[in-house]
Amino acid sequence: MASNQFIAFALVTIILPTLAVATEHIVGDDKGWTVNFNYTAWASGKVFQVGDTLVFNYQPPHNLFKVDGDGFKNCVPSGEPTISGHDIITLKSPGKKWYICGIGNHCSELGQKLVINVVGSEAPAPTPAAPATPTAPAPPNAAYGLAASCYQIFVAAVAVVAMIVA
Ligand SMILES: *[C@@H]1O[C@H](CO)[C@@H](O)[C@H](O)[C@H]1NC(C)=O
Ligand SMILES: [Cu+2]
C-alpha cells in the first residue's frame, strides 16, 4: 500500500541523517599515534564536530594525555593518561582540544602531539538536499541531537505500529 511505502521512505529520510552525523577520526590513519608523524598536517582540512570520535591506536610505551594549551605547548603531561592502545575519545564540546604522548621526548622533539578545533555542529550547515540524498543540517548541539533522536525514534515506533495495525 502506497501510504506505507511513503511512511517507510519518510522514516529513512528522517532517521538516517541523524545516525550519520558522527564521524570517527582515526588519528594518524594507518600510522596511528606515534613519533615522527605530523599531526598538524593530518588534522588540517579535517572538520571535527561535537559528537565525533577520535581513535588513538598505539603500542606501548606510548600513552595519551589530554592537556591544556600550555601542556601542549610545553609538552607537560597532566592528569591520568589513557593507555589502552585503542583509545576512543568522544568530542563532547566545541573548542580547542590538545593531546600529547607523555613518554620522554615524544611530544617535545618527535612530534607526538595533536591539537584540533572542535566545532559545534551548527557551524558548517550543509546545503539543503533533495529528500533522496540522506544529508541534512546537523542539530545545533548535542542536547538537541539527543532530543531529536528520541523524538525520531518515537515517531518511528508510532509509524511501525501504524503499519502493523493497517
Ligand atoms: C607539519 O605540517 C604543517 C602543516 O602542513 C607544517 O606547517 C609544519 O611545518 C609541519 N611540521 C613539521 C615538524 O614538519
Ligand atoms: Cu609516545
mmCIF file of C-alpha atoms and ligand atoms in Angstrom:
data_model
loop_
_atom_site.group_PDB
_atom_site.id
_atom_site.type_symbol
_atom_site.label_atom_id
_atom_site.label_comp_id
_atom_site.label_asym_id
_atom_site.label_seq_id
_atom_site.Cartn_x
_atom_site.Cartn_y
_atom_site.Cartn_z
ATOM 1 C CA MET A 1 0.000 0.000 0.000
ATOM 2 C CA ALA A 2 1.389 3.336 -1.127
ATOM 3 C CA SER A 3 0.969 5.198 2.148
ATOM 4 C CA ASN A 4 3.030 2.569 3.967
ATOM 5 C CA GLN A 5 5.796 2.987 1.419
ATOM 6 C CA PHE A 6 5.620 6.703 1.949
ATOM 7 C CA ILE A 7 5.898 6.230 5.712
ATOM 8 C CA ALA A 8 8.900 3.928 5.267
ATOM 9 C CA PHE A 9 10.522 6.426 2.901
ATOM 10 C CA ALA A 10 9.872 9.245 5.356
ATOM 11 C CA LEU A 11 11.427 7.230 8.192
ATOM 12 C CA VAL A 12 14.573 6.565 6.188
ATOM 13 C CA THR A 13 14.967 10.188 5.195
ATOM 14 C CA ILE A 14 14.343 11.425 8.745
ATOM 15 C CA ILE A 15 16.354 8.894 10.732
ATOM 16 C CA LEU A 16 19.389 8.136 8.581
ATOM 17 C CA PRO A 17 20.729 11.718 8.612
ATOM 18 C CA THR A 18 20.619 11.773 12.414
ATOM 19 C CA LEU A 19 22.502 8.490 12.694
ATOM 20 C CA ALA A 20 25.084 9.578 10.116
ATOM 21 C CA VAL A 21 26.112 12.809 11.870
ATOM 22 C CA ALA A 22 29.063 11.485 13.926
ATOM 23 C CA THR A 23 32.409 10.891 12.217
ATOM 24 C CA GLU A 24 35.136 8.610 13.534
ATOM 25 C CA HIS A 25 38.607 10.083 13.024
ATOM 26 C CA ILE A 26 41.460 7.565 13.135
ATOM 27 C CA VAL A 27 44.328 9.708 14.422
ATOM 28 C CA GLY A 28 47.339 9.292 12.137
ATOM 29 C CA ASP A 29 45.313 6.982 9.898
ATOM 30 C CA ASP A 30 47.213 3.688 9.483
ATOM 31 C CA LYS A 31 50.298 5.060 11.244
ATOM 32 C CA GLY A 32 48.280 5.586 14.392
ATOM 33 C CA TRP A 33 49.537 7.566 17.397
ATOM 34 C CA THR A 34 53.306 7.511 17.166
ATOM 35 C CA VAL A 35 56.501 9.513 16.762
ATOM 36 C CA ASN A 36 57.793 11.229 13.641
ATOM 37 C CA PHE A 37 54.355 11.923 12.276
ATOM 38 C CA ASN A 38 52.980 15.387 11.532
ATOM 39 C CA TYR A 39 49.619 15.517 13.313
ATOM 40 C CA THR A 40 49.171 19.154 12.338
ATOM 41 C CA ALA A 41 49.227 18.133 8.711
ATOM 42 C CA TRP A 42 46.948 15.188 9.499
ATOM 43 C CA ALA A 43 44.370 17.428 11.176
ATOM 44 C CA SER A 44 44.455 20.229 8.628
ATOM 45 C CA GLY A 45 41.466 20.262 6.347
ATOM 46 C CA LYS A 46 39.501 17.918 8.601
ATOM 47 C CA VAL A 47 36.332 19.086 10.314
ATOM 48 C CA PHE A 48 35.901 17.903 13.891
ATOM 49 C CA GLN A 49 32.372 18.244 15.176
ATOM 50 C CA VAL A 50 30.773 17.776 18.566
ATOM 51 C CA GLY A 51 29.726 14.132 18.723
ATOM 52 C CA ASP A 52 32.576 12.899 16.526
ATOM 53 C CA THR A 53 35.135 10.468 17.942
ATOM 54 C CA LEU A 54 38.927 10.353 17.869
ATOM 55 C CA VAL A 55 40.530 6.922 17.848
ATOM 56 C CA PHE A 56 44.140 6.720 19.041
ATOM 57 C CA ASN A 57 45.815 3.455 18.057
ATOM 58 C CA TYR A 58 49.277 2.824 19.509
ATOM 59 C CA GLN A 59 51.652 0.338 21.111
ATOM 60 C CA PRO A 60 53.357 0.741 24.491
ATOM 61 C CA PRO A 61 55.246 2.682 25.673
ATOM 62 C CA HIS A 62 53.160 5.414 24.037
ATOM 63 C CA ASN A 63 50.273 6.807 26.001
ATOM 64 C CA LEU A 64 47.776 9.595 25.740
ATOM 65 C CA PHE A 65 47.281 12.652 27.895
ATOM 66 C CA LYS A 66 44.577 15.218 27.292
ATOM 67 C CA VAL A 67 46.176 18.521 28.300
ATOM 68 C CA ASP A 68 45.519 22.242 28.094
ATOM 69 C CA GLY A 69 47.151 24.716 25.746
ATOM 70 C CA ASP A 70 50.204 25.212 27.965
ATOM 71 C CA GLY A 71 50.631 21.485 28.475
ATOM 72 C CA PHE A 72 50.561 21.109 24.722
ATOM 73 C CA LYS A 73 52.982 23.927 24.037
ATOM 74 C CA ASN A 74 55.459 22.847 26.713
ATOM 75 C CA CYS A 75 54.805 19.106 26.432
ATOM 76 C CA VAL A 76 53.914 18.754 30.110
ATOM 77 C CA PRO A 77 51.532 15.889 30.860
ATOM 78 C CA SER A 78 48.833 16.369 33.494
ATOM 79 C CA GLY A 79 46.157 14.154 34.938
ATOM 80 C CA GLU A 80 45.993 10.466 34.178
ATOM 81 C CA PRO A 81 46.908 9.087 30.775
ATOM 82 C CA THR A 82 44.808 6.643 28.868
ATOM 83 C CA ILE A 83 46.855 3.599 27.974
ATOM 84 C CA SER A 84 44.555 1.124 26.274
ATOM 85 C CA GLY A 85 46.280 1.390 22.911
ATOM 86 C CA HIS A 86 42.874 1.818 21.284
ATOM 87 C CA ASP A 87 41.533 4.913 22.995
ATOM 88 C CA ILE A 88 38.232 6.191 21.731
ATOM 89 C CA ILE A 89 37.508 9.790 22.661
ATOM 90 C CA THR A 90 34.149 11.391 22.054
ATOM 91 C CA LEU A 91 34.337 15.111 21.340
ATOM 92 C CA LYS A 92 31.754 16.488 23.702
ATOM 93 C CA SER A 93 32.187 20.241 23.437
ATOM 94 C CA PRO A 94 33.384 22.816 20.922
ATOM 95 C CA GLY A 95 36.792 24.473 21.140
ATOM 96 C CA LYS A 96 40.427 23.502 21.048
ATOM 97 C CA LYS A 97 41.475 20.085 22.370
ATOM 98 C CA TRP A 98 45.082 19.143 22.987
ATOM 99 C CA TYR A 99 46.601 15.664 23.216
ATOM 100 C CA ILE A 100 50.184 14.587 23.831
ATOM 101 C CA CYS A 101 52.180 11.450 24.500
ATOM 102 C CA GLY A 102 53.801 11.636 27.949
ATOM 103 C CA ILE A 103 56.820 9.474 27.193
ATOM 104 C CA GLY A 104 60.308 11.007 27.021
ATOM 105 C CA ASN A 105 60.773 13.433 24.159
ATOM 106 C CA HIS A 106 57.934 12.046 22.038
ATOM 107 C CA CYS A 107 55.956 15.284 22.335
ATOM 108 C CA SER A 108 58.771 17.811 22.601
ATOM 109 C CA GLU A 109 61.010 16.588 19.805
ATOM 110 C CA LEU A 110 59.312 13.801 17.907
ATOM 111 C CA GLY A 111 56.004 15.438 17.103
ATOM 112 C CA GLN A 112 53.642 13.185 19.058
ATOM 113 C CA LYS A 113 51.143 15.927 19.818
ATOM 114 C CA LEU A 114 47.785 16.781 18.374
ATOM 115 C CA VAL A 115 45.683 19.905 18.564
ATOM 116 C CA ILE A 116 42.255 20.103 16.989
ATOM 117 C CA ASN A 117 39.479 22.641 16.935
ATOM 118 C CA VAL A 118 36.058 21.124 17.556
ATOM 119 C CA VAL A 119 33.161 22.989 16.032
ATOM 120 C CA GLY A 120 29.599 22.923 17.248
ATOM 121 C CA SER A 121 27.621 21.096 14.632
ATOM 122 C CA GLU A 122 25.729 24.276 13.715
ATOM 123 C CA ALA A 123 28.805 25.821 12.080
ATOM 124 C CA PRO A 124 29.029 24.470 8.521
ATOM 125 C CA ALA A 125 25.416 23.860 7.547
ATOM 126 C CA PRO A 126 25.306 21.535 4.557
ATOM 127 C CA THR A 127 23.307 22.877 1.629
ATOM 128 C CA PRO A 128 19.711 21.667 1.807
ATOM 129 C CA ALA A 129 19.486 18.419 -0.107
ATOM 130 C CA ALA A 130 16.729 16.746 -2.045
ATOM 131 C CA PRO A 131 14.829 14.152 0.040
ATOM 132 C CA ALA A 132 16.507 11.297 -1.847
ATOM 133 C CA THR A 133 20.004 12.109 -0.520
ATOM 134 C CA PRO A 134 20.246 11.451 3.225
ATOM 135 C CA THR A 135 22.109 14.569 4.241
ATOM 136 C CA ALA A 136 20.534 17.206 6.439
ATOM 137 C CA PRO A 137 21.674 20.130 8.540
ATOM 138 C CA ALA A 138 23.119 18.730 11.732
ATOM 139 C CA PRO A 139 21.413 19.535 15.023
ATOM 140 C CA PRO A 140 22.749 22.689 16.720
ATOM 141 C CA ASN A 141 24.148 20.884 19.719
ATOM 142 C CA ALA A 142 24.427 17.506 21.357
ATOM 143 C CA ALA A 143 21.458 18.016 23.687
ATOM 144 C CA TYR A 144 19.233 18.952 20.803
ATOM 145 C CA GLY A 145 20.590 15.977 18.845
ATOM 146 C CA LEU A 146 19.675 13.618 21.655
ATOM 147 C CA ALA A 147 16.216 15.104 21.968
ATOM 148 C CA ALA A 148 15.774 14.910 18.215
ATOM 149 C CA SER A 149 16.918 11.291 18.193
ATOM 150 C CA CYS A 150 14.454 10.372 20.934
ATOM 151 C CA TYR A 151 11.715 12.162 19.054
ATOM 152 C CA GLN A 152 12.576 10.394 15.819
ATOM 153 C CA ILE A 153 12.727 7.003 17.484
ATOM 154 C CA PHE A 154 9.321 7.758 18.970
ATOM 155 C CA VAL A 155 7.959 8.756 15.561
ATOM 156 C CA ALA A 156 9.447 5.598 14.054
ATOM 157 C CA ALA A 157 7.844 3.428 16.727
ATOM 158 C CA VAL A 158 4.458 5.048 16.168
ATOM 159 C CA ALA A 159 4.780 4.576 12.413
ATOM 160 C CA VAL A 160 5.767 0.932 12.753
ATOM 161 C CA VAL A 161 2.769 0.311 14.984
ATOM 162 C CA ALA A 162 0.583 2.126 12.453
ATOM 163 C CA MET A 163 1.892 -0.122 9.677
ATOM 164 C CA ILE A 164 1.241 -3.268 11.677
ATOM 165 C CA VAL A 165 -2.265 -2.116 12.538
ATOM 166 C CA ALA A 166 -3.069 -1.029 8.968
HETATM 167 C C1 LIG B 1 53.638 19.887 9.831
HETATM 168 O O1 LIG B 1 52.712 20.275 8.855
HETATM 169 C C2 LIG B 1 52.354 21.639 8.950
HETATM 170 C C3 LIG B 1 51.198 21.902 8.004
HETATM 171 O O2 LIG B 1 51.300 21.145 6.830
HETATM 172 C C4 LIG B 1 53.562 22.498 8.663
HETATM 173 O O3 LIG B 1 53.238 23.850 8.731
HETATM 174 C C5 LIG B 1 54.640 22.160 9.686
HETATM 175 O O4 LIG B 1 55.813 22.856 9.391
HETATM 176 C C6 LIG B 1 54.916 20.679 9.716
HETATM 177 N N1 LIG B 1 55.777 20.403 10.853
HETATM 178 C C7 LIG B 1 56.893 19.688 10.747
HETATM 179 C C8 LIG B 1 57.650 19.485 12.007
HETATM 180 O O5 LIG B 1 57.262 19.240 9.681
HETATM 181 CU CU CU B 2 54.973 8.231 22.630
#
